Amino acid sequence: MNGSSRRLYFMSISFVFAALIILGRIIFIQNGPQAEPLKEQSSTYRGFPQEIQPTRGEIYDRWGNLLAGNTTVYEIGVELQHVKNPETIALALSVYTGADFGEIYQIASQEPAPDAVYAVLQDFVSPEKITQLEEFKQQVDAGAYVSATKDENAAPPSLDGLVITPHLARTYPEDDLASNILGFVSREGKGYFGVEEKYNDLLAGRIKKVYYANNPYEVSSMPSPPVGASLVLTIDREVQDSVQQILERAIETSGSTSGTIVVIHPQTGEILALASTPRMNLNEFWSYSEVFPGSTPFNRAVSQAYEPGSVFKVLTMAAGFDSGAVKPNTSFLDTGVFQIGGIYIQNWNMGAWGPQDMLGCMQHSLNVCLAWVASEIGAKTFYEYMQDFGLGRLTGVDIAGETPGRLKLPGDGDWYEADLGTNSFGQGVSATPMQMVTAISALANDGKMVTPHVVRAVIDQGHQYDITPQIAGMPISKETARAMTNLLAISLEKESSSALVPGYRVAGKTGTAEIPSPAGYTSGATNASFVGWGPVDDPQFLIYIWLEKPTTSPWGSVVAAPVFSEVAQRLVILMDIPPDDVRTAQTSN
Amino acid sequence: MGERTFVSRKHTDAAVNRRRVSLNVDVPLLLVTITLLVFGLIMVYSSSWDVSLVLYDHASAMALRQLGFVLAGIAVAAGLIFFDYRWLGKLALPIMLITITMLILVLFFGETRLNATRTLFSGSVQPSEMAKLATVIYLAVWLNNKRDNLDSWGFGLLPLAGILGIVGFLIFLQPDLSATMTVVILGGFMFFLAGGDLRRIAILVISTILIGGLLVLASPTGQNRVNSYLIGLEDPLQASYHVKRSLEAFVNGGFFGVGIGNADTKLTGLPVPPTDSIFAVVGEETGLVGAGLLILLFLALLWRSIIIARKAPDSFGSLLAAGLGIWLVMEALINMAVIVGLLPFAGNALPFISYGGSNMLVTMASVGILLNISRSGQREQNRKETLFNAFAHLRRRDRRGRVPRTRRTSGIESR
């Protein structure tokens, strides 16, 4: 027993020694150089931060009708290690969600790798399709189908591994209504064009950073998901729809390549409707490059500057009145030609119109007369006025993609004195329809030029922030504005223009501009425009029409003027504007 | 059954009856066992509530099951206290045969978990745990019988290698590499204790290392573990995920620990906190102090086993007691060494503490056998003492003076 005891003691001492080593090891771990890194590693396991993408804000028309919202769509993916039969998955998706069989089969039959255990098959699938797919899955799970192959080893039909994940996606209930104003949102959640791009940061909201703790003791309640700010537009859905329809018809009947109609409230700058072609169904934003091939602008009203032609004359004449260079009753002898800067300005019909007052100059749209007016004003003053009207500068409209056009100024390398003459009737100067609308709003609003805007209010965290109308400047006096409006109203009446609106006195001006080609004004193609506003005593709408390359007639007075009348007649109904006699009767009472 | 006096054993006097109940067992071992069990239950609850909540919808589900195992273990131990260990000598062969049968059965009908088939009866019985206990009992019997022939090849080493080989190989097939190693090492230890020739032991150790090395190299699990172990031993930051997380737990724990229930790693990805990694949870929640005390408790267990072995009435009991004590403490030390990254990863549970029924039952069975040996030893001693010192020891167990005093005793008298 003695030798045995010795061995027992020896072994016990070895065990005690082993225990001491373990204890020593613990002390070493706790105090050794690796203690700090080990402590730090714990933070990587403690939890993980994640960013919560806020629900994108919605967009409403001025009466609260939803124009852009969010809807639940589904991502279909596979967990590769659970896939039993990729063929069934590919078949199901090709039948129920319209996917490509071969493509899906290839993805679903991948071998799972450590860095690839999940693969996306399809995204943005509608709830209806998902319902069908799930019904099919139930049938498969219940064993309703057997493999068609005779191969004994073939896997039985199975949709195992299929994962359906819901998420929010942008939806536009009105499809293409106001599409040029709204813009669209990419799958990554970024806004493109229009309001979606301009107000992207507001709509997208602030990304909320949350920390998901793995330790249940540290778990805090999930913060309420942030929501992006919603926008209320100045657009009236009904007006917008009418204007779009009218534009469609006008383009068709005139054989134009494209068209744009802008309707604003001249006293506030609110854009009531903005139609431009082409339009796209925003729910199918992937068709963008098809709908807008090449460099087609998404919204012509803000993104395409053109030579406006005769509508520009209203600005020249207003500058003439305001500077005192001419008066409405100033007479001018039209000899059919005016020399300025070494070139000869001629009228649209190459004719000489004899003695004319300013009303006649506008009514007959005499280039010779207007060039003379511009020369009377003088280059310096004329361009000061044009700059005051905001030409050559961005209007500040809250739609993405605005372009400033071009107003050559004395001193610019490519400005010649002749430009003063051509600019006076809208040649050699380019402006977007939105710039023209902005400038002319001064005439319709007692000299005060308004900044056009499409957002009426921002709704953030349950609070509504109204956007106040902004005066962009006062390029002309109230008297000039009244005089011009009156002059243009008479001009339309005298001409018994097709722009006239029964029951309402309106002012307006046609415009026909030859489209310059590199060789000069030789193509014969024109831009037909019209600008008008009314009722003249208290303007409630200002309408700008631009039809590009009309084929039935090149003249603005023929193709664009009736469109104005049509739009205005719809407007007075939709906006509840009583006829002038009713209104004056009411106010005099 | 207190000391024997001159009175008849069949005496039914109340005082004598009370003495009969006294167990005569090794009290320190009993206390160590109770402490370990209570501490183990607390730690199992602390480290299993979240898993329980997920698996059984009830935070204390696993702790309650463990309580059941503990109670069953206590029942087994209590039964074995009164079951004379000498009978084990006769039962050793049947026990071994049953164990081998179960080890074979598990290979065919077992439940596969984590790529290894280790359990029977839908996961409730783990025969490899039982095999360890059976090996200790069987070797104690066998080595004791062969005590005189231990150093001869034909009667000593080869049969020993044969027994260990069969059991070890069957466990290896599951595969459970660490249980195989445990059985083999345990066999070596017992051979050493039984008085095997040191040169032979040296040969045994060398061949075991060679065979063990081959086994490790042959199994991909073993290779991986040894590789990551060697890397981790050099630089703890490069250790396997499991070791890194358990080291992190010890660092977090510091000297006094973060407090029971407050550990972080057990909730953030420390693998299997209630079973293999429970020592890491102990280290984090009770710190160096708690871990040290736990080690101390196991050393106390070893100490008591050695005392019991020394006092055992016969050499079989002595060998059995030593073998059981060494086995339990070895399991504990291997588990702890693994958790602190000193040994390559092994699936040894921490006896008394780790969650698990099979382990708890065989552990408590060992304790029961140990207590029975201590009781037999005590009785043997008492008998000897009774024979020669009957008068001197007459009233010792009553905690009264051993000889009658001149004064009358009173209740408040100091002893």
Short mmCIF file of C-alpha atoms in Angstrom, two decimals, chain B residues 161-357:
data_model
loop_
_atom_site.label_atom_id
_atom_site.label_comp_id
_atom_site.label_asym_id
_atom_site.label_seq_id
_atom_site.Cartn_x
_atom_site.Cartn_y
_atom_site.Cartn_z
CA ALA B 161 -4.84 -2.47 -23.88
CA GLY B 162 -7.51 -4.78 -25.28
CA ILE B 163 -10.25 -3.58 -22.94
CA LEU B 164 -9.34 0.05 -23.34
CA GLY B 165 -8.99 -0.50 -27.06
CA ILE B 166 -12.47 -1.97 -27.50
CA VAL B 167 -14.21 0.70 -25.43
CA GLY B 168 -12.09 3.49 -26.83
CA PHE B 169 -12.55 2.36 -30.41
CA LEU B 170 -16.33 2.08 -30.06
CA ILE B 171 -16.48 5.62 -28.70
CA PHE B 172 -14.11 6.78 -31.38
CA LEU B 173 -16.52 5.48 -34.01
CA GLN B 174 -19.31 7.79 -32.81
CA PRO B 175 -17.05 9.83 -33.17
CA ASP B 176 -16.24 11.31 -29.77
CA LEU B 177 -12.52 11.87 -29.77
CA SER B 178 -12.30 13.50 -26.37
CA ALA B 179 -14.24 10.73 -24.63
CA THR B 180 -11.92 8.18 -26.28
CA MET B 181 -8.87 10.03 -25.01
CA THR B 182 -10.39 10.34 -21.56
CA VAL B 183 -10.98 6.60 -21.34
CA VAL B 184 -7.48 5.76 -22.51
CA ILE B 185 -5.76 8.26 -20.21
CA LEU B 186 -7.91 7.10 -17.34
CA GLY B 187 -6.81 3.52 -18.02
CA GLY B 188 -3.19 4.62 -17.93
CA PHE B 189 -3.68 6.45 -14.65
CA MET B 190 -5.32 3.45 -13.03
CA PHE B 191 -2.61 1.14 -14.29
CA PHE B 192 -0.10 3.50 -12.74
CA LEU B 193 -1.99 3.59 -9.44
CA ALA B 194 -2.42 -0.16 -9.39
CA GLY B 195 1.33 -0.42 -9.32
CA GLY B 196 2.24 -1.08 -12.92
CA ASP B 197 5.90 -1.15 -13.80
CA LEU B 198 7.10 2.34 -14.65
CA ARG B 199 9.01 1.18 -17.73
CA ARG B 200 5.89 -0.52 -19.02
CA ILE B 201 3.93 2.62 -18.27
CA ALA B 202 6.46 4.60 -20.22
CA ILE B 203 5.95 2.26 -23.17
CA LEU B 204 2.19 2.55 -22.74
CA VAL B 205 2.37 6.34 -22.64
CA ILE B 206 4.56 6.52 -25.72
CA SER B 207 2.39 4.11 -27.70
CA THR B 208 -0.75 5.93 -26.57
CA ILE B 209 0.70 9.21 -27.72
CA LEU B 210 1.61 7.64 -31.05
CA ILE B 211 -1.78 5.99 -31.54
CA GLY B 212 -3.56 9.05 -30.22
CA GLY B 213 -1.58 11.22 -32.59
CA LEU B 214 -2.54 8.98 -35.48
CA LEU B 215 -6.20 9.06 -34.46
CA VAL B 216 -6.13 12.82 -34.25
CA LEU B 217 -4.49 13.09 -37.62
CA ALA B 218 -6.92 10.59 -39.08
CA SER B 219 -10.00 12.51 -38.01
CA PRO B 220 -10.62 15.90 -39.60
CA THR B 221 -12.23 17.19 -36.39
CA GLY B 222 -9.11 16.30 -34.45
CA GLN B 223 -6.80 17.87 -36.98
CA ASN B 224 -8.73 21.09 -37.02
CA ARG B 225 -8.89 21.33 -33.28
CA VAL B 226 -5.20 20.65 -32.77
CA ASN B 227 -4.29 23.20 -35.42
CA SER B 228 -6.48 25.94 -34.02
CA TYR B 229 -5.27 24.98 -30.53
CA LEU B 230 -1.62 25.42 -31.44
CA ILE B 231 -2.31 28.75 -33.07
CA GLY B 232 -4.41 29.87 -30.12
CA LEU B 233 -1.87 28.81 -27.54
CA GLU B 234 0.70 31.03 -29.18
CA ASP B 235 -1.59 34.02 -29.61
CA PRO B 236 -4.94 33.91 -27.82
CA LEU B 237 -6.28 36.45 -30.31
CA GLN B 238 -5.88 33.93 -33.12
CA ALA B 239 -7.60 31.16 -31.22
CA SER B 240 -10.79 29.53 -32.39
CA TYR B 241 -13.99 31.49 -32.01
CA HIS B 242 -15.07 29.40 -29.05
CA VAL B 243 -11.83 29.90 -27.14
CA LYS B 244 -11.71 33.60 -27.99
CA ARG B 245 -15.21 34.11 -26.67
CA SER B 246 -14.49 32.20 -23.46
CA LEU B 247 -11.24 34.12 -22.91
CA GLU B 248 -13.26 37.29 -23.46
CA ALA B 249 -15.59 36.08 -20.72
CA PHE B 250 -12.69 35.74 -18.29
CA VAL B 251 -11.36 39.17 -19.16
CA ASN B 252 -14.82 40.66 -18.62
CA GLY B 253 -15.11 38.83 -15.33
CA GLY B 254 -12.01 40.31 -13.75
CA PHE B 255 -11.34 39.58 -10.13
CA PHE B 256 -14.82 39.43 -8.61
CA GLY B 257 -16.86 38.88 -11.74
CA VAL B 258 -19.79 40.82 -13.12
CA GLY B 259 -22.23 39.10 -10.82
CA ILE B 260 -24.24 35.95 -11.32
CA GLY B 261 -26.71 36.44 -14.14
CA ASN B 262 -24.93 39.45 -15.62
CA ALA B 263 -22.59 37.77 -18.08
CA ASP B 264 -22.57 39.21 -21.55
CA THR B 265 -20.78 36.61 -23.64
CA LYS B 266 -23.24 33.86 -22.80
CA LEU B 267 -25.93 36.00 -24.44
CA THR B 268 -23.91 37.25 -27.36
CA GLY B 269 -22.63 34.11 -28.94
CA LEU B 270 -20.46 32.11 -26.53
CA PRO B 271 -21.18 28.60 -27.83
CA VAL B 272 -23.13 26.19 -25.60
CA PRO B 273 -22.97 28.14 -22.33
CA PRO B 274 -24.96 25.65 -20.21
CA THR B 275 -22.82 22.63 -21.13
CA ASP B 276 -19.21 22.72 -22.28
CA SER B 277 -18.65 26.44 -21.80
CA ILE B 278 -20.17 26.80 -18.36
CA PHE B 279 -16.74 27.44 -16.81
CA ALA B 280 -16.45 30.54 -18.96
CA VAL B 281 -19.79 31.74 -17.60
CA VAL B 282 -18.53 31.03 -14.07
CA GLY B 283 -15.37 32.99 -14.87
CA GLU B 284 -17.33 35.97 -16.18
CA GLU B 285 -20.00 36.07 -13.50
CA THR B 286 -17.94 35.22 -10.42
CA GLY B 287 -14.52 36.26 -11.67
CA LEU B 288 -11.16 34.89 -10.70
CA VAL B 289 -12.42 34.36 -7.17
CA GLY B 290 -15.32 32.16 -8.23
CA ALA B 291 -13.27 30.21 -10.75
CA GLY B 292 -10.54 29.72 -8.17
CA LEU B 293 -13.01 28.52 -5.55
CA LEU B 294 -14.52 26.11 -8.05
CA ILE B 295 -11.07 24.70 -8.81
CA LEU B 296 -10.50 24.47 -5.08
CA LEU B 297 -13.72 22.50 -4.65
CA PHE B 298 -12.57 19.97 -7.23
CA LEU B 299 -9.18 19.73 -5.50
CA ALA B 300 -11.06 19.13 -2.26
CA LEU B 301 -12.95 16.37 -4.03
CA LEU B 302 -9.60 14.87 -5.07
CA TRP B 303 -8.29 15.22 -1.53
CA ARG B 304 -11.30 13.44 -0.05
CA SER B 305 -11.09 10.69 -2.67
CA ILE B 306 -7.48 10.07 -1.71
CA ILE B 307 -8.33 10.01 1.99
CA ILE B 308 -11.13 7.57 1.22
CA ALA B 309 -8.79 5.49 -0.95
CA ARG B 310 -6.25 5.35 1.84
CA LYS B 311 -8.83 4.42 4.43
CA ALA B 312 -10.57 1.91 2.18
CA PRO B 313 -10.93 -1.50 3.80
CA ASP B 314 -9.36 -3.31 0.88
CA SER B 315 -7.12 -2.66 -2.08
CA PHE B 316 -10.05 -2.92 -4.53
CA GLY B 317 -11.88 -0.16 -2.70
CA SER B 318 -8.73 1.86 -2.56
CA LEU B 319 -8.13 1.56 -6.28
CA LEU B 320 -11.77 2.20 -7.08
CA ALA B 321 -11.93 5.31 -4.87
CA ALA B 322 -8.73 6.71 -6.31
CA GLY B 323 -9.87 5.95 -9.85
CA LEU B 324 -13.25 7.62 -9.40
CA GLY B 325 -11.79 10.69 -7.73
CA ILE B 326 -9.12 11.08 -10.35
CA TRP B 327 -11.60 10.55 -13.14
CA LEU B 328 -14.00 13.26 -11.88
CA VAL B 329 -11.25 15.77 -11.22
CA MET B 330 -9.54 14.95 -14.48
CA GLU B 331 -12.75 15.63 -16.39
CA ALA B 332 -13.10 18.92 -14.56
CA LEU B 333 -9.51 19.96 -15.19
CA ILE B 334 -9.69 19.00 -18.87
CA ASN B 335 -12.88 21.02 -19.29
CA MET B 336 -11.36 24.06 -17.57
CA ALA B 337 -8.07 23.77 -19.43
CA VAL B 338 -9.96 23.63 -22.72
CA ILE B 339 -12.02 26.68 -21.86
CA VAL B 340 -8.94 28.74 -21.02
CA GLY B 341 -7.26 27.54 -24.21
CA LEU B 342 -4.64 25.31 -22.61
CA LEU B 343 -5.83 22.14 -24.31
CA PRO B 344 -7.21 21.53 -27.75
CA PHE B 345 -10.94 21.53 -27.89
CA ALA B 346 -12.54 18.57 -26.17
CA GLY B 347 -16.14 17.88 -25.33
CA ASN B 348 -15.59 17.06 -21.67
CA ALA B 349 -18.32 18.32 -19.42
CA LEU B 350 -17.62 20.01 -16.11
CA PRO B 351 -18.87 17.41 -13.59
CA PHE B 352 -21.62 18.60 -11.21
CA ILE B 353 -21.88 21.94 -13.04
CA SER B 354 -22.54 21.35 -16.74
CA TYR B 355 -26.07 20.81 -17.93
CA GLY B 356 -26.71 17.20 -18.85
CA GLY B 357 -28.38 14.10 -17.46
#
